[in-house]
Amino acid sequence: MSLRSNDLRGRKALITGASRGIGRAIAESLASAGAEVVCTSTREGGCDATLEAIRAAGGSAKALAADVADPNALKELARAAAEGGAPNILVNNAGITRDGTFLRMGAEEFDTVISVNLRAAFLLAQALVRPMLKVDAPRMIFVGSVVGLTGNAGQANYAASKAGLLGLARSLAKEFGSRGLTANVVAPGFIETDMTAGLSDDVREAARTKIPLGRLGTPEDIADMVCFLAGDSGAYVTGQALVVDGGMTL
Ligand code: NAP
């Protein structure tokens, strides 16, 4: 018996929020496994560096711009991404934080985070699910967070949005599993990206000491799990939260 490969040649992947950080690493990894990737970010030219890196490594990529908080822009994004064939792999990665203590958190901060992190994932999955059911090995992968499983003081909006992604993925897994579609959440711990770059050295060091593997995560740590799920290796995994946190939440 041999291990199943992660060869993604002939497959197409759409990754939201691929201009930098985790999304960029996912786009580069899927492209290096042979997928034709479509990268998105909020503005034209935002994914130029990602495209350059992918093309320099011999991969195939194009970019689309859309603010995923805008339902009309999302609809157009789904249409443009499915041109020439629906994606086999949808990675809902775009995400934001608007942290604040619970009693001071306004409804606007709550809604903003929900609309980017959760509503956009729902709308994009809904726009693409029918065409994706017609292609080989359809995979929906949602980038959640460990705080969606544990909660976090100061992040009620963000934690709720990430917990919501798990409910969304599990519902998709049950509703479309019989048609071959898998839906999972990858839940990162503390990863070194722009999102965490603003945290003080003290906060980073405090986080590091709670991580059994003794280091913060890298975007590539997350991309490897996404590649596993996207390939034949992930064929029998659905409705799960795959935690990639160096043991931080143990
Ligand atoms: P990042 O470096 O801040 O990058 C965020 C990405 O999302 C960028 O490509 C950004 O595009 C895009 N984006 C933000 N708002 C958008 C919008 N309204 N419409 C379209 N695209 C938008 O973040 P990251 O750390 O790589 O995080 C990626 C994902 O992992 C997020 O869902 C985040 O919640 C999750 N996560 C991160 C960590 C961590 O420790 N870093 C931990 C757990 C989970 P622009 O460049 O155009 O702004």
Coordinates of N, CA, C and O in Angstrom, one line a residue, residues 6-16 26-27 29-40 81-82 85-93 124-125 128-129 131-143 180-184 186 223 225-234:
N6 N -0.2 14.2 -2.9 CA -0.9 15.5 -2.8 C -0.7 16.3 -4.2 O -0.5 17.5 -4.2
D7 N -0.7 15.5 -5.2 CA -0.5 16.1 -6.6 C -1.8 16.8 -7.0 O -2.8 16.2 -7.1
L8 N -1.7 18.1 -7.1 CA -2.9 18.9 -7.4 C -3.0 19.3 -8.9 O -3.7 20.3 -9.2
R9 N -2.1 18.7 -9.7 CA -2.2 19.1 -11.1 C -3.6 18.8 -11.7 O -4.2 17.8 -11.4
G10 N -4.1 19.8 -12.5 CA -5.4 19.6 -13.1 C -6.5 20.2 -12.2 O -7.7 20.1 -12.5
R11 N -6.1 20.6 -11.0 CA -7.1 21.2 -10.1 C -7.0 22.7 -10.0 O -5.9 23.2 -10.1
K12 N -8.1 23.4 -9.7 CA -8.1 24.8 -9.5 C -8.4 25.2 -8.1 O -9.3 24.6 -7.5
A13 N -7.7 26.2 -7.6 CA -8.0 26.6 -6.2 C -8.2 28.1 -6.1 O -7.5 28.9 -6.7
L14 N -9.2 28.5 -5.4 CA -9.5 29.9 -5.1 C -9.2 30.2 -3.6 O -9.7 29.5 -2.7
I15 N -8.3 31.1 -3.4 CA -7.9 31.5 -2.0 C -8.2 32.9 -1.7 O -7.6 33.8 -2.4
T16 N -9.0 33.2 -0.8 CA -9.3 34.6 -0.4 C -8.2 35.1 0.6 O -7.7 34.3 1.3
I26 N -0.6 29.7 1.6 CA -1.5 28.6 1.1 C -1.5 28.7 -0.4 O -1.4 27.6 -1.1
A27 N -1.6 29.8 -1.0 CA -1.6 30.0 -2.5 C -0.3 29.4 -3.1 O -0.3 28.6 -4.0
S29 N 1.8 27.2 -1.7 CA 1.9 25.7 -1.5 C 1.0 25.0 -2.5 O 1.4 24.0 -3.0
L30 N -0.3 25.5 -2.6 CA -1.2 24.8 -3.6 C -0.6 24.8 -5.0 O -0.7 23.9 -5.7
A31 N -0.1 26.0 -5.3 CA 0.5 26.1 -6.7 C 1.7 25.2 -6.9 O 1.9 24.6 -7.9
S32 N 2.5 25.1 -5.8 CA 3.7 24.2 -6.0 C 3.3 22.8 -6.0 O 4.0 21.9 -6.6
A33 N 2.1 22.4 -5.5 CA 1.6 21.1 -5.7 C 0.9 20.9 -7.0 O 0.4 19.8 -7.3
G34 N 0.9 21.9 -7.8 CA 0.4 21.8 -9.2 C -1.0 22.5 -9.5 O -1.4 22.5 -10.7
A35 N -1.6 23.0 -8.5 CA -2.9 23.6 -8.7 C -2.8 24.9 -9.4 O -1.8 25.6 -9.3
E36 N -3.8 25.2 -10.2 CA -3.9 26.5 -10.9 C -4.6 27.4 -9.8 O -5.7 27.1 -9.4
V37 N -3.9 28.5 -9.4 CA -4.6 29.2 -8.2 C -5.1 30.6 -8.6 O -4.5 31.3 -9.5
V38 N -6.2 30.9 -8.0 CA -6.8 32.3 -8.1 C -6.7 32.9 -6.7 O -7.2 32.4 -5.8
C39 N -5.9 34.0 -6.7 CA -5.7 34.7 -5.4 C -6.5 35.9 -5.3 O -6.7 36.6 -6.3
T40 N -7.0 36.2 -4.1 CA -7.8 37.5 -4.0 C -7.3 38.3 -2.8 O -6.7 37.8 -1.9
A81 N -14.2 33.8 -10.7 CA -13.3 32.7 -10.3 C -13.7 31.4 -11.0 O -12.9 30.5 -11.2
A82 N -15.0 31.3 -11.4 CA -15.5 30.1 -12.0 C -15.4 30.1 -13.5 O -15.7 29.1 -14.2
G85 N -14.0 27.2 -15.7 CA -14.2 26.0 -14.8 C -14.2 26.4 -13.4 O -13.4 27.2 -12.9
A86 N -15.1 25.7 -12.6 CA -15.2 26.0 -11.2 C -14.0 25.5 -10.5 O -13.3 24.6 -10.9
P87 N -13.7 26.2 -9.3 CA -12.6 25.7 -8.5 C -12.9 24.3 -7.9 O -14.1 24.0 -7.6
N88 N -11.9 23.5 -7.8 CA -12.0 22.2 -7.0 C -11.9 22.5 -5.5 O -12.4 21.8 -4.7
I89 N -11.0 23.5 -5.3 CA -10.7 23.8 -3.9 C -11.0 25.3 -3.6 O -10.5 26.2 -4.3
L90 N -11.8 25.5 -2.5 CA -12.1 26.9 -2.1 C -11.5 27.1 -0.7 O -11.9 26.3 0.2
V91 N -10.6 28.0 -0.6 CA -10.0 28.3 0.7 C -10.5 29.7 1.2 O -10.1 30.7 0.7
N92 N -11.4 29.7 2.1 CA -11.9 30.9 2.7 C -10.9 31.3 3.8 O -11.0 30.8 4.9
N93 N -10.0 32.3 3.5 CA -9.0 32.6 4.4 C -9.0 34.1 4.9 O -8.6 34.4 6.0
L124 N -19.8 33.0 -0.3 CA -18.9 32.5 -1.3 C -19.1 31.0 -1.5 O -19.2 30.5 -2.6
A125 N -19.3 30.3 -0.4 CA -19.6 28.9 -0.5 C -20.9 28.6 -1.2 O -21.0 27.7 -2.0
L128 N -20.6 29.1 -4.9 CA -19.8 28.2 -5.7 C -20.1 26.7 -5.5 O -19.6 25.9 -6.2
V129 N -21.0 26.4 -4.5 CA -21.2 25.0 -4.2 C -21.8 24.2 -5.4 O -21.3 23.1 -5.7
P131 N -21.5 24.8 -8.8 CA -20.5 24.5 -9.8 C -19.4 23.5 -9.3 O -18.9 22.7 -10.0
M132 N -19.1 23.7 -8.0 CA -18.0 22.8 -7.4 C -18.5 21.3 -7.3 O -17.6 20.4 -7.4
L133 N -19.8 21.1 -7.2 CA -20.2 19.7 -7.1 C -20.1 19.0 -8.5 O -20.1 17.8 -8.5
K134 N -19.8 19.8 -9.5 CA -19.6 19.2 -10.9 C -18.2 18.9 -11.2 O -17.9 18.3 -12.2
V135 N -17.3 19.3 -10.3 CA -15.8 19.0 -10.6 C -15.3 17.9 -9.7 O -16.0 17.6 -8.7
D136 N -14.1 17.4 -10.0 CA -13.5 16.4 -9.2 C -13.1 16.8 -7.8 O -12.6 18.0 -7.7
A137 N -13.3 16.0 -6.9 CA -12.7 16.2 -5.5 C -13.0 17.6 -5.0 O -12.0 18.3 -4.6
P138 N -14.3 18.0 -4.9 CA -14.5 19.4 -4.3 C -14.2 19.5 -2.9 O -14.6 18.6 -2.1
R139 N -13.4 20.5 -2.5 CA -13.0 20.7 -1.1 C -13.2 22.1 -0.7 O -12.8 23.1 -1.4
M140 N -13.9 22.3 0.4 CA -14.0 23.7 1.0 C -13.2 23.7 2.3 O -13.4 22.8 3.2
I141 N -12.3 24.6 2.4 CA -11.5 24.7 3.6 C -11.6 26.1 4.2 O -11.5 27.1 3.4
F142 N -12.0 26.2 5.4 CA -12.2 27.5 6.1 C -11.1 27.7 7.1 O -10.8 26.8 7.9
V143 N -10.4 28.9 7.0 CA -9.4 29.2 8.0 C -10.0 29.8 9.2 O -10.5 30.9 9.1
G180 N -19.8 14.1 -2.5 CA -18.3 14.0 -2.6 C -17.6 15.2 -2.1 O -16.4 15.3 -2.2
L181 N -18.4 16.3 -1.7 CA -17.7 17.5 -1.2 C -17.3 17.3 0.3 O -18.1 16.8 1.1
T182 N -16.1 17.7 0.6 CA -15.6 17.8 2.0 C -15.6 19.3 2.4 O -15.3 20.2 1.6
A183 N -15.8 19.5 3.7 CA -15.7 20.9 4.2 C -15.1 20.8 5.6 O -15.6 20.0 6.5
N184 N -14.0 21.5 5.8 CA -13.3 21.5 7.1 C -12.8 22.9 7.5 O -12.7 23.8 6.6
V186 N -9.5 24.7 9.3 CA -8.1 24.6 9.8 C -8.0 25.7 10.8 O -8.3 26.9 10.5
A223 N -0.3 26.3 5.8 CA -0.4 25.9 4.4 C -0.2 24.4 4.2 O -0.9 23.7 3.4
M225 N -1.1 22.0 6.2 CA -2.4 21.3 6.6 C -3.5 21.5 5.5 O -4.2 20.6 5.1
V226 N -3.5 22.7 4.9 CA -4.5 23.0 3.8 C -4.2 22.1 2.6 O -5.1 21.5 2.0
C227 N -2.9 21.9 2.3 CA -2.5 21.1 1.2 C -2.9 19.6 1.5 O -3.4 18.9 0.6
F228 N -2.7 19.2 2.7 CA -3.1 17.8 3.1 C -4.6 17.6 2.8 O -5.0 16.7 2.2
L229 N -5.4 18.6 3.3 CA -6.9 18.5 3.1 C -7.3 18.6 1.6 O -8.2 18.0 1.2
A230 N -6.5 19.4 0.9 CA -6.9 19.7 -0.5 C -6.6 18.5 -1.4 O -7.3 18.3 -2.5
G231 N -5.6 17.7 -1.1 CA -5.2 16.6 -1.9 C -6.0 15.3 -1.7 O -6.9 15.3 -0.8
D232 N -5.6 14.3 -2.4 CA -6.2 13.0 -2.2 C -6.1 12.5 -0.7 O -6.9 11.7 -0.2
S233 N -5.0 13.0 -0.1 CA -4.7 12.6 1.3 C -5.8 13.0 2.2 O -6.0 12.4 3.3
G234 N -6.6 14.1 1.9 CA -7.7 14.5 2.7 C -9.1 14.0 2.3 O -10.1 14.5 2.9

